[in-house]
XYZ file of N, CA and C in Angstrom:
801
model
N 73.260 110.777 129.842
C 73.831 111.852 129.101
C 74.481 111.892 127.905
N 75.690 111.249 128.546
C 76.882 110.880 127.805
C 76.433 110.253 126.929
N 75.925 108.919 126.905
C 75.099 108.146 125.588
C 74.422 108.979 124.759
N 73.581 109.707 125.344
C 72.845 110.452 124.377
C 73.495 111.549 123.618
N 74.873 112.338 123.789
C 75.379 112.472 123.021
C 76.578 111.977 122.048
N 76.662 110.709 122.754
C 77.304 109.506 121.971
C 76.259 109.438 120.330
N 75.021 109.400 120.675
C 74.110 109.131 119.747
C 73.682 110.306 118.811
N 74.143 111.482 119.518
C 74.116 112.602 118.391
C 74.897 112.695 117.617
N 76.572 112.394 118.368
C 77.738 112.262 117.354
C 77.682 111.365 116.213
N 77.309 110.131 116.351
C 76.874 109.271 115.450
C 75.747 109.728 114.683
N 74.610 110.141 114.811
C 73.528 110.674 113.732
C 74.282 111.898 113.123
N 74.818 112.829 113.932
C 75.194 113.909 112.907
C 76.303 113.132 112.025
N 77.288 112.527 112.375
C 78.373 112.169 111.271
C 77.358 111.254 109.737
N 76.189 110.512 110.598
C 75.842 109.943 109.277
C 74.993 111.056 108.680
N 74.096 111.738 108.854
C 73.742 112.973 108.354
C 74.362 113.364 107.230
N 75.867 114.073 108.241
C 76.471 115.004 107.269
C 77.246 114.073 106.267
N 77.691 112.755 106.662
C 78.522 111.909 105.640
C 77.357 111.619 104.197
N 75.823 111.215 104.532
C 75.782 110.769 103.410
C 75.257 112.448 102.694
N 74.575 113.585 103.555
C 74.882 114.837 102.578
C 76.391 114.958 101.690
N 77.457 114.786 102.342
C 78.596 115.066 101.560
C 78.563 113.743 100.396
N 78.578 113.051 100.620
C 78.388 112.094 99.521
C 77.404 112.301 98.312
N 76.199 112.678 98.885
C 75.328 113.255 97.597
C 75.842 114.266 96.705
N 76.828 115.296 97.640
C 76.912 116.537 97.148
C 78.130 116.021 96.047
N 79.551 115.220 96.374
C 80.104 114.632 95.747
C 79.846 114.025 94.748
N 78.844 112.907 94.355
C 78.351 112.453 93.255
C 77.708 113.792 92.322
N 77.405 114.806 92.969
C 76.640 115.597 92.318
C 77.657 116.744 91.634
N 78.686 116.609 91.799
C 79.922 117.393 91.250
C 80.263 116.589 90.128
N 79.921 115.149 90.075
C 80.325 114.689 88.549
C 79.127 113.947 87.999
N 78.232 114.050 88.509
C 77.105 113.146 87.873
C 75.304 113.864 88.316
N 74.876 114.202 87.717
C 73.179 114.448 88.388
C 72.435 113.591 87.344
N 71.158 113.447 87.389
C 70.456 112.616 86.460
C 69.809 113.257 85.409
N 69.954 114.426 85.500
C 69.339 115.701 84.397
C 70.469 117.039 84.569
N 70.708 117.687 83.462
C 71.004 118.888 83.713
C 70.252 119.628 84.280
N 70.914 120.279 85.496
C 70.232 121.264 86.474
C 69.408 122.157 85.915
N 69.871 122.957 84.739
C 69.136 124.346 84.208
C 68.383 123.757 82.920
N 68.496 122.443 82.712
C 68.011 121.994 81.470
C 66.159 121.944 81.787
N 65.404 123.230 80.875
C 63.937 123.081 80.785
C 63.436 122.375 80.227
N 62.137 122.164 80.513
C 61.617 120.767 79.683
C 59.770 121.680 79.792
N 59.145 122.048 78.812
C 57.979 122.318 79.072
C 56.732 121.371 79.010
N 57.209 120.036 79.084
C 56.224 119.276 78.934
C 55.861 118.529 80.027
N 57.369 118.759 81.036
C 56.872 118.218 82.444
C 57.417 119.157 83.406
N 56.381 119.926 83.555
C 56.592 121.247 84.553
C 55.352 120.822 85.574
N 55.880 120.955 86.856
C 55.381 120.640 88.188
C 54.939 118.996 88.060
N 56.019 118.181 87.963
C 55.026 116.872 88.143
C 56.080 116.652 89.596
N 54.761 115.519 90.121
C 55.332 115.095 91.726
C 56.283 114.258 91.173
N 56.776 113.978 92.597
C 58.186 112.650 92.645
C 57.345 111.657 92.222
N 58.621 111.025 91.177
C 58.128 109.539 90.652
C 59.865 109.093 90.249
N 59.589 107.812 89.790
C 60.699 107.227 89.402
C 61.821 107.924 88.529
N 60.677 108.837 87.722
C 61.554 109.615 86.716
C 62.469 110.685 87.183
N 61.299 111.458 88.324
C 61.916 112.333 88.759
C 61.755 112.497 90.328
N 62.889 111.805 90.875
C 62.934 111.428 92.456
C 62.380 112.690 93.288
N 62.461 113.865 93.111
C 61.919 114.644 93.959
C 60.808 115.644 93.059
N 60.810 115.329 91.748
C 59.771 115.942 91.350
C 60.577 117.000 90.274
N 59.424 117.918 89.674
C 59.999 119.137 88.881
C 59.621 120.211 89.296
N 59.925 121.742 88.629
C 59.592 122.486 89.068
C 58.687 123.255 87.813
N 58.576 124.582 88.301
C 57.399 125.288 87.158
C 58.284 125.657 85.694
N 59.435 125.281 85.591
C 60.304 125.427 84.164
C 60.479 123.757 83.565
N 60.176 122.765 84.308
C 60.139 121.394 83.977
C 61.392 120.885 84.259
N 62.185 121.949 85.199
C 63.464 121.036 85.765
C 63.766 119.910 86.626
N 64.576 119.310 86.529
C 64.461 118.272 88.118
C 64.889 118.460 89.070
N 64.099 118.465 90.413
C 64.477 119.261 91.480
C 65.770 118.473 92.190
N 65.685 117.241 91.885
C 66.618 116.331 92.643
C 68.367 116.668 92.270
N 68.224 117.148 90.837
C 69.281 117.684 89.645
C 69.693 118.393 90.603
N 68.950 119.876 90.811
C 68.825 121.325 91.220
C 69.555 121.221 92.726
N 68.880 120.206 93.467
C 68.954 120.100 94.980
C 70.744 119.926 95.061
N 70.953 118.832 94.432
C 72.088 118.457 94.612
C 73.326 119.488 93.799
N 73.321 120.099 92.985
C 74.007 121.362 92.676
C 73.984 122.399 93.503
N 72.731 122.843 93.792
C 72.476 123.529 94.814
C 73.188 123.922 96.365
N 72.927 122.308 96.862
C 73.651 121.991 98.005
C 75.504 121.836 98.089
N 76.092 121.501 96.458
C 77.307 121.434 96.343
C 77.728 123.287 96.356
N 77.199 124.180 95.521
C 77.101 125.725 96.186
C 77.413 126.152 97.345
N 76.194 125.937 98.337
C 76.251 126.059 99.703
C 77.365 125.400 100.323
N 77.734 124.094 100.183
C 78.851 123.731 100.831
C 80.206 124.177 100.283
N 80.288 124.927 99.354
C 81.561 125.283 98.856
C 81.728 126.638 99.639
N 80.591 127.230 99.454
C 80.942 128.544 100.456
C 81.082 128.649 101.481
N 80.200 127.862 102.452
C 80.371 127.653 103.833
C 81.883 126.815 104.058
N 82.213 126.024 103.550
C 83.482 125.792 103.843
C 84.439 126.575 103.550
N 84.761 127.362 102.440
C 85.414 128.544 102.057
C 85.625 129.628 102.835
N 84.602 129.938 103.414
C 84.168 131.171 104.320
C 84.799 130.785 105.753
N 84.209 129.719 106.111
C 84.609 129.328 107.570
C 86.446 129.184 107.288
N 86.931 128.476 106.535
C 88.355 128.023 106.310
C 89.382 129.401 106.274
N 88.765 130.334 105.484
C 89.674 131.566 105.496
C 89.183 132.420 106.731
N 87.894 132.586 107.338
C 87.864 133.018 108.480
C 88.680 132.432 109.873
N 88.575 131.437 109.606
C 89.422 130.792 111.007
C 91.151 130.769 110.724
N 90.994 130.731 109.473
C 92.795 130.863 109.572
C 93.374 132.213 109.744
N 92.779 133.174 109.536
C 92.884 134.569 109.729
C 92.623 135.138 111.130
N 91.757 134.294 111.790
C 91.154 134.588 112.968
C 92.543 133.778 114.158
N 92.908 132.735 113.827
C 93.635 131.720 114.459
C 94.912 132.870 114.498
N 95.544 133.392 113.475
C 96.784 133.913 113.367
C 96.530 135.323 114.116
N 95.475 136.123 113.882
C 95.383 137.208 115.196
C 95.201 136.710 116.310
N 94.156 136.042 116.713
C 94.249 135.057 118.021
C 95.170 134.789 118.855
N 96.291 134.280 117.935
C 97.519 133.530 118.570
C 98.558 134.742 118.894
N 98.872 135.584 118.509
C 99.576 136.908 118.178
C 99.270 137.915 119.322
N 98.083 138.020 119.321
C 97.473 138.974 120.172
C 97.237 138.398 121.866
N 96.991 137.163 121.619
C 96.755 135.998 123.294
C 97.965 136.185 123.652
N 99.116 135.825 122.862
C 100.641 135.727 123.448
C 101.209 136.993 123.717
N 101.518 138.162 122.652
C 101.963 139.333 122.981
C 101.159 140.517 123.782
N 99.840 140.303 123.358
C 99.099 141.284 124.488
C 99.425 142.737 124.135
N 99.427 143.769 124.655
C 99.748 144.990 124.511
C 98.961 145.716 123.854
N 99.093 146.671 123.001
C 98.446 147.855 122.241
C 97.835 147.104 121.133
N 98.656 146.307 120.511
C 97.912 145.966 119.167
C 96.854 144.766 119.658
N 97.316 143.973 120.716
C 96.134 142.938 121.253
C 94.673 144.097 121.751
N 94.934 145.543 122.235
C 93.508 146.400 122.095
C 92.990 146.659 121.376
N 94.039 147.223 120.382
C 93.271 147.591 118.871
C 92.598 146.677 118.418
N 93.170 145.342 118.259
C 92.369 144.509 117.056
C 91.414 144.111 117.754
N 91.345 144.030 119.040
C 89.944 143.519 119.671
C 89.010 144.542 119.837
N 88.902 145.817 120.043
C 88.170 146.651 119.891
C 87.466 146.493 118.439
N 88.692 146.446 117.685
C 87.995 146.597 115.901
C 86.806 145.191 115.964
N 87.261 144.099 116.418
C 86.342 142.872 116.432
C 85.302 143.374 117.213
N 85.108 143.950 118.479
C 83.937 144.590 119.448
C 82.990 145.214 118.230
N 83.853 145.935 117.443
C 83.038 146.775 116.546
C 82.037 146.189 115.818
N 82.529 145.091 115.384
C 81.931 144.406 114.213
C 81.002 143.167 114.615
N 81.367 142.849 115.692
C 80.372 141.968 116.199
C 78.800 142.696 117.161
N 79.560 143.865 117.549
C 78.198 144.540 117.829
C 77.014 144.350 116.935
N 77.289 144.614 115.665
C 76.075 144.604 114.986
C 75.403 143.262 114.343
N 74.448 143.224 113.764
C 73.486 141.685 113.595
C 74.546 141.062 112.352
N 75.082 140.092 112.465
C 76.066 139.667 111.307
C 75.429 139.472 110.256
N 74.009 139.433 110.201
C 73.195 139.264 108.614
C 72.956 140.655 108.117
N 72.973 141.420 109.068
C 72.658 142.764 108.819
C 74.095 143.186 107.644
N 75.520 143.138 108.506
C 76.956 143.307 108.372
C 77.005 142.672 106.691
N 76.685 141.314 106.539
C 76.870 140.697 105.398
C 75.933 141.173 104.392
N 74.514 141.546 104.699
C 73.869 142.354 103.651
C 74.378 143.504 102.866
N 75.052 144.283 104.055
C 75.605 145.570 103.615
C 76.991 145.184 102.635
N 77.527 144.333 102.995
C 79.222 143.914 102.674
C 78.524 143.698 101.312
N 77.914 142.670 100.949
C 77.430 142.260 99.674
C 76.778 143.273 98.577
N 75.773 144.226 99.539
C 75.568 145.236 98.616
C 76.685 146.409 98.099
N 77.933 146.259 98.765
C 79.061 147.097 98.226
C 79.601 146.504 97.338
N 79.825 145.034 97.773
C 80.598 144.225 97.045
C 80.208 143.660 95.387
N 78.789 143.682 95.501
C 78.261 143.150 94.282
C 77.723 141.438 94.822
N 77.055 140.773 94.131
C 76.716 139.622 94.290
C 77.415 138.449 93.664
N 77.149 137.149 94.080
C 78.324 136.286 93.570
C 78.763 135.454 94.727
N 79.100 134.349 94.313
C 79.538 133.464 95.311
C 81.171 133.994 96.024
N 82.078 134.357 95.441
C 83.287 134.518 96.134
C 82.980 135.823 96.546
N 82.240 136.713 96.351
C 82.177 137.810 97.391
C 81.115 137.572 98.241
N 80.413 136.242 98.362
C 79.875 135.953 99.498
C 80.753 135.673 100.589
N 81.667 134.691 99.829
C 82.516 133.924 100.999
C 83.843 134.953 101.418
N 84.141 136.289 100.552
C 84.717 137.464 101.073
C 83.961 138.118 102.366
N 82.826 138.356 102.196
C 81.884 138.924 103.146
C 81.989 138.101 104.412
N 81.664 137.065 104.553
C 81.198 136.038 105.622
C 82.660 135.893 106.465
N 83.762 135.430 105.490
C 84.799 135.070 106.105
C 85.545 136.428 106.908
N 85.126 137.570 106.802
C 85.140 138.705 107.015
C 84.459 138.940 108.789
N 83.569 138.307 108.632
C 82.681 138.395 109.550
C 82.911 137.227 110.671
N 83.607 136.352 110.318
C 83.856 135.221 111.077
C 85.330 135.468 111.842
N 86.159 136.072 111.120
C 87.573 136.299 111.900
C 87.396 137.216 113.438
N 86.659 137.805 113.337
C 86.512 138.424 115.257
C 86.089 137.294 115.928
N 85.287 136.187 115.609
C 84.911 135.102 116.497
C 85.964 134.093 116.901
N 86.546 133.760 115.943
C 87.788 132.969 115.889
C 88.693 133.679 116.529
N 89.070 134.830 116.277
C 90.336 135.548 117.278
C 90.035 135.872 118.223
N 88.771 135.865 118.818
C 88.536 136.106 120.284
C 88.666 134.592 120.885
N 87.979 133.106 120.370
C 88.221 132.322 120.996
C 89.858 131.794 120.942
N 90.354 132.220 120.148
C 92.168 131.666 120.164
C 92.674 132.616 121.001
N 92.572 133.766 121.084
C 93.463 134.736 122.067
C 92.657 134.298 123.323
N 92.014 134.069 123.845
C 91.538 133.799 125.273
C 92.262 132.534 125.558
N 92.387 131.666 124.881
C 92.645 130.326 124.721
C 94.736 130.436 125.059
N 95.171 131.358 123.818
C 96.580 131.514 124.323
C 97.138 132.056 125.261
N 96.127 133.138 125.613
C 96.197 133.841 127.035
C 96.309 133.218 128.204
N 95.595 132.078 128.056
C 95.505 130.956 129.278
C 96.615 129.864 129.351
N 96.867 129.506 128.092
C 97.833 128.234 127.933
C 99.284 129.240 128.203
N 99.700 130.041 127.911
C 100.719 130.908 128.199
C 101.538 130.751 129.411
N 100.695 130.626 130.487
C 100.763 130.792 131.816
C 100.980 129.239 132.213
N 100.626 128.097 131.613
C 100.684 126.747 132.235
C 102.365 126.556 131.855
N 102.571 125.126 133.243
C 103.628 124.577 133.144
C 104.439 124.147 131.607
N 103.718 123.637 130.815
C 104.107 122.732 129.845
C 105.248 123.810 129.065
N 104.145 125.112 129.001
C 104.730 126.395 128.190
C 106.129 126.895 128.585
N 105.749 127.263 130.098
C 107.274 127.572 131.105
C 108.426 126.901 130.825
N 107.971 125.548 131.108
C 108.856 124.103 130.483
C 110.095 124.361 128.854
N 109.018 124.716 128.373
C 109.613 124.873 126.780
C 110.199 126.182 126.623
N 109.896 127.558 127.249
C 110.256 128.347 127.127
C 112.127 128.331 128.084
N 111.963 127.876 128.975
C 113.322 127.262 129.615
C 114.296 126.564 129.322
N 113.675 125.724 128.056
C 114.124 124.353 127.364
C 114.799 125.344 125.930
N 114.199 126.612 125.780
C 114.877 127.751 124.805
C 114.077 127.147 123.278
N 113.115 126.349 123.391
C 112.149 126.624 122.287
C 111.846 127.889 121.747
N 111.885 128.030 120.610
C 111.514 129.206 119.879
C 110.193 129.594 120.280
N 109.689 131.323 120.057
C 108.388 131.583 120.594
C 107.312 130.738 119.026
N 107.503 131.309 118.188
C 106.901 130.465 116.803
C 106.202 129.400 117.341
N 107.624 128.593 117.487
C 107.397 127.069 117.513
C 106.633 127.087 119.057
N 106.557 127.365 120.092
C 105.823 127.396 121.362
C 104.133 127.283 120.842
N 104.049 128.416 119.827
C 102.739 128.860 119.689
C 102.197 127.848 119.047
N 102.703 127.793 117.983
C 102.051 126.451 116.511
C 102.247 125.120 116.607
N 103.385 124.744 117.680
C 103.447 123.464 117.812
C 103.036 122.669 118.967
N 103.189 123.630 119.895
C 103.113 123.223 121.555
C 101.149 123.952 121.649
N 101.038 125.010 121.564
C 99.762 125.405 122.504
C 98.832 125.287 120.954
N 98.954 125.654 120.053
C 97.838 125.613 118.727
C 97.235 124.283 118.941
N 97.521 122.964 118.473
C 96.952 121.635 119.009
C 95.609 121.332 120.449
N 96.442 121.972 121.147
C 95.482 122.313 122.320
C 94.477 123.147 122.203
N 94.466 124.109 121.268
C 93.212 125.002 121.180
C 92.622 124.508 120.044
N 92.828 123.404 119.365
C 92.304 123.370 117.657
C 90.793 122.640 118.405
N 90.798 121.729 119.512
C 89.282 121.472 120.076
C 88.493 122.187 120.425
N 88.574 123.417 120.552
C 88.124 124.678 120.758
C 87.418 125.198 120.067
N 88.216 124.935 118.760
C 87.898 125.840 117.612
C 86.870 124.981 117.081
N 86.662 123.251 117.064
C 85.868 123.167 116.235
C 84.066 123.278 116.656
N 84.004 123.702 117.937
C 82.581 124.321 117.917
C 82.166 125.500 117.375
N 83.164 126.213 117.470
C 83.091 127.648 116.627
C 83.331 127.528 115.170
N 84.026 126.381 114.796
C 83.648 126.349 113.403
C 82.470 125.715 112.687
N 81.851 124.867 113.741
C 80.164 124.343 113.429
C 79.315 125.214 113.347
N 79.538 126.452 114.621
C 78.525 127.298 114.264
C 78.849 128.372 113.118
N 80.021 128.754 112.666
C 80.283 129.071 111.824
C 79.741 128.791 110.296
N 80.107 127.061 110.025
C 79.280 126.556 109.196
C 77.927 126.999 109.150
N 77.035 126.371 110.041
C 75.656 126.735 109.883
C 75.283 128.009 109.728
N 76.130 129.281 110.464
C 75.691 130.218 109.783
C 75.968 130.475 108.597
N 77.069 130.439 107.912
C 77.271 130.614 106.660
C 76.158 129.982 105.684
N 75.712 128.892 105.921
C 74.816 127.955 104.784
C 73.284 128.885 105.294
N 73.222 129.363 106.545
C 71.943 130.152 106.318
C 71.807 131.568 105.450
N 73.309 131.887 106.155
C 73.295 133.654 105.505
C 73.576 133.341 103.972
N 74.085 132.456 103.309
C 73.861 132.174 101.746
C 72.567 131.900 101.268
N 71.794 131.039 101.792
C 70.297 130.690 101.750
C 69.188 132.045 101.777
N 69.900 132.711 102.667
C 69.097 133.920 102.889
C 69.207 135.054 101.907
N 70.457 135.081 101.603
C 70.882 136.169 100.953
C 70.440 135.907 99.295
N 70.759 134.534 98.653
C 70.079 134.050 97.318
C 68.751 134.161 97.498
N 68.026 134.068 98.763
C 66.663 133.938 98.678
C 66.012 135.458 98.268
N 66.510 136.580 98.792
C 66.072 137.866 98.418
C 67.077 138.496 97.264
N 67.922 137.425 96.491
C 67.871 137.508 94.970
C 69.287 138.695 95.368
N 70.096 138.777 96.276
C 71.540 139.635 96.091
C 72.654 138.263 96.722
N 72.225 137.028 96.416
C 73.397 135.717 96.646
C 73.589 135.132 95.658
N 73.882 133.857 95.293
C 74.538 133.249 93.871
C 73.903 133.757 93.009
N 74.871 133.976 92.089
C 74.177 134.374 90.597
C 73.963 133.166 89.616
N 73.220 133.050 89.000
C 73.036 132.195 87.532
C 74.235 132.245 86.469
N 74.677 130.827 86.141
C 73.875 129.806 86.479
C 74.570 128.918 87.528
N 74.816 129.499 88.396
C 75.054 128.443 89.843
C 73.844 128.572 90.524
N 73.585 126.985 90.665
C 72.280 126.856 91.587
C 72.325 126.909 93.041
N 71.037 127.485 93.569
C 70.994 127.632 94.650
C 69.775 127.545 95.633
N 70.002 127.182 97.272
C 69.313 126.423 97.513
C 68.232 127.527 97.477
N 68.819 128.781 98.258
C 67.934 129.402 98.636
C 67.280 130.122 97.839
N 67.328 130.333 96.540
C 66.615 130.891 95.022
C 65.752 130.190 94.970
N 66.096 128.370 95.291
C 65.043 127.964 94.842
C 63.930 127.968 95.892
N 64.163 127.946 97.045
C 63.074 128.254 98.321
C 62.142 129.723 97.636
N 62.882 130.406 97.048
C 62.310 132.017 96.798
C 61.365 131.823 95.631
N 61.773 130.624 94.810
C 61.269 130.581 93.452
C 59.802 129.453 93.828
N 59.936 128.710 94.869
C 59.008 127.696 94.716
C 57.853 127.990 95.513
N 58.136 129.122 96.561
C 56.762 129.525 97.603
C 55.250 130.136 96.811
N 55.605 130.629 95.649
C 54.088 130.680 94.720
C 53.419 129.555 94.730
N 54.270 128.281 94.640
C 53.660 127.037 94.582
C 53.658 125.749 95.361
N 53.733 126.828 96.742
C 53.812 126.023 98.066
C 52.782 124.981 98.157
N 51.613 125.375 97.908
C 50.139 124.391 97.973
C 49.779 123.629 96.887
N 50.349 123.927 95.759
C 50.233 123.375 94.411
C 51.400 122.194 94.427
N 52.232 122.562 94.753
C 53.668 121.724 94.601
C 54.361 121.783 95.930
N 53.896 121.151 97.016
C 54.704 121.217 97.762
C 55.995 120.814 97.957
N 56.555 119.585 97.126
C 57.505 118.864 97.040
C 58.713 119.880 96.294
N 58.220 120.907 95.712
C 59.267 121.965 95.210
C 60.072 122.725 96.650
N 59.294 123.199 97.615
C 59.950 124.096 98.513
C 60.724 123.097 99.599
N 59.675 122.082 99.773
C 60.180 121.109 100.886
C 61.658 120.659 100.843
N 61.976 120.043 99.245
C 63.013 119.555 98.675
C 64.155 120.621 99.424
N 64.177 121.755 98.857
C 65.299 122.422 99.000
C 65.412 123.049 100.681
N 64.029 123.112 101.364
C 64.459 123.612 102.416
C 64.742 122.116 103.462
N 64.198 121.087 103.511
C 64.779 120.224 104.080
C 66.459 120.149 103.569
N 67.164 120.341 102.750
C 68.343 119.891 102.390
C 68.907 121.058 103.492
N 68.705 122.435 103.415
C 69.237 123.551 104.268
C 69.050 122.909 105.587
N 68.464 122.155 106.051
C 67.882 121.487 107.679
C 68.666 120.719 107.921
N 68.952 119.693 106.721
C 69.494 118.514 106.809
C 71.483 118.973 107.092
N 71.778 119.974 106.018
C 72.911 120.225 106.500
C 73.348 120.885 107.607
N 72.357 122.021 108.130
C 72.652 122.433 109.296
C 72.494 121.470 110.799
N 71.606 120.382 110.619
C 71.118 119.676 111.576
C 72.445 118.491 111.955
N 73.176 117.932 110.834
C 74.137 117.283 110.883
C 75.254 117.727 111.338
N 75.868 118.920 111.050
C 76.700 119.599 111.798
C 76.767 119.911 113.374
N 75.324 120.331 113.498
C 75.089 121.286 114.591
C 75.144 119.713 115.779
N 74.794 118.871 115.461
C 75.018 117.323 116.300
C 76.420 116.615 116.345
N 76.900 117.058 115.366
C 78.691 116.561 115.313
C 79.085 117.524 116.508
N 78.589 118.907 116.596
C 79.101 119.899 117.433
C 78.993 119.374 118.819
N 77.349 118.920 118.936
C 76.985 118.620 120.239
C 77.852 117.334 120.768
N 78.251 116.537 120.009
C 78.596 115.342 120.436
C 80.067 115.201 120.776
N 80.775 115.693 119.920
C 82.041 116.686 120.381
C 82.342 117.476 121.555
N 81.647 118.470 121.844
C 81.527 118.687 122.965
C 81.428 117.722 124.005
N 80.183 116.940 124.109
C 80.434 116.022 125.115
C 81.564 115.420 125.536
N 82.224 115.082 124.430
C 83.498 113.920 124.683
C 84.555 114.988 125.308
N 84.650 116.102 124.883
C 85.607 117.307 125.644
C 85.631 117.608 127.225
N 84.108 117.171 127.210
C 83.795 117.368 128.709
C 83.686 116.019 129.801
N 83.936 115.064 128.840
C 84.261 114.043 129.398
C 85.384 113.919 130.551
């Protein structure tokens, strides 16, 4: 089992590394302008000229996939990062101090997590408006309770351990104990929560863009590509498969990394 999990970690790092490398290259160079239309090159199958073919407007799908994956990763990393920072701060203080603040904040978190996350994301986007920055804001707000709950539980457990008691006896300040002594021990637990949050953010962005309330033009979007390609699935399957497989690989790579790291933590 341990060997299998190690393979998962290696495979996950390989997939994620390749995807990140392609996205990084796409930030500075793409074979064609992702939004450039060519009426003479509509629905061309994959070839040396167009590695993943062209769409119904003659746009190069490979260039659009690179741009769309970059948008998706930007949203996912930003939303998870913002949610994690806020969640860690809330979870650390509630887990350490407890009391009525802990009860109030955790009950608010319970209310948020009681509703389906995708439904809440759609409601927030309908209130805030479409666009990648509003998606980041909506998703980060939804991620805060999950990160806060994980950190709160770990801080409540760690504060009773001997190394924390010894630090108190030595006169170490509360904030130093919390963020220098305890937080590094909590960080490994956050990795799996961050991986889950990343995958949820990727799928949420794709779903919202698919239904037309996500990323706005001229920013490319994998979800919007899927929506545009469904009409041509049987006549030009490379159109839908290119965007769909990109989403699958982004989620699969991070999921395998999380599984592999979980095996190392349990070893």
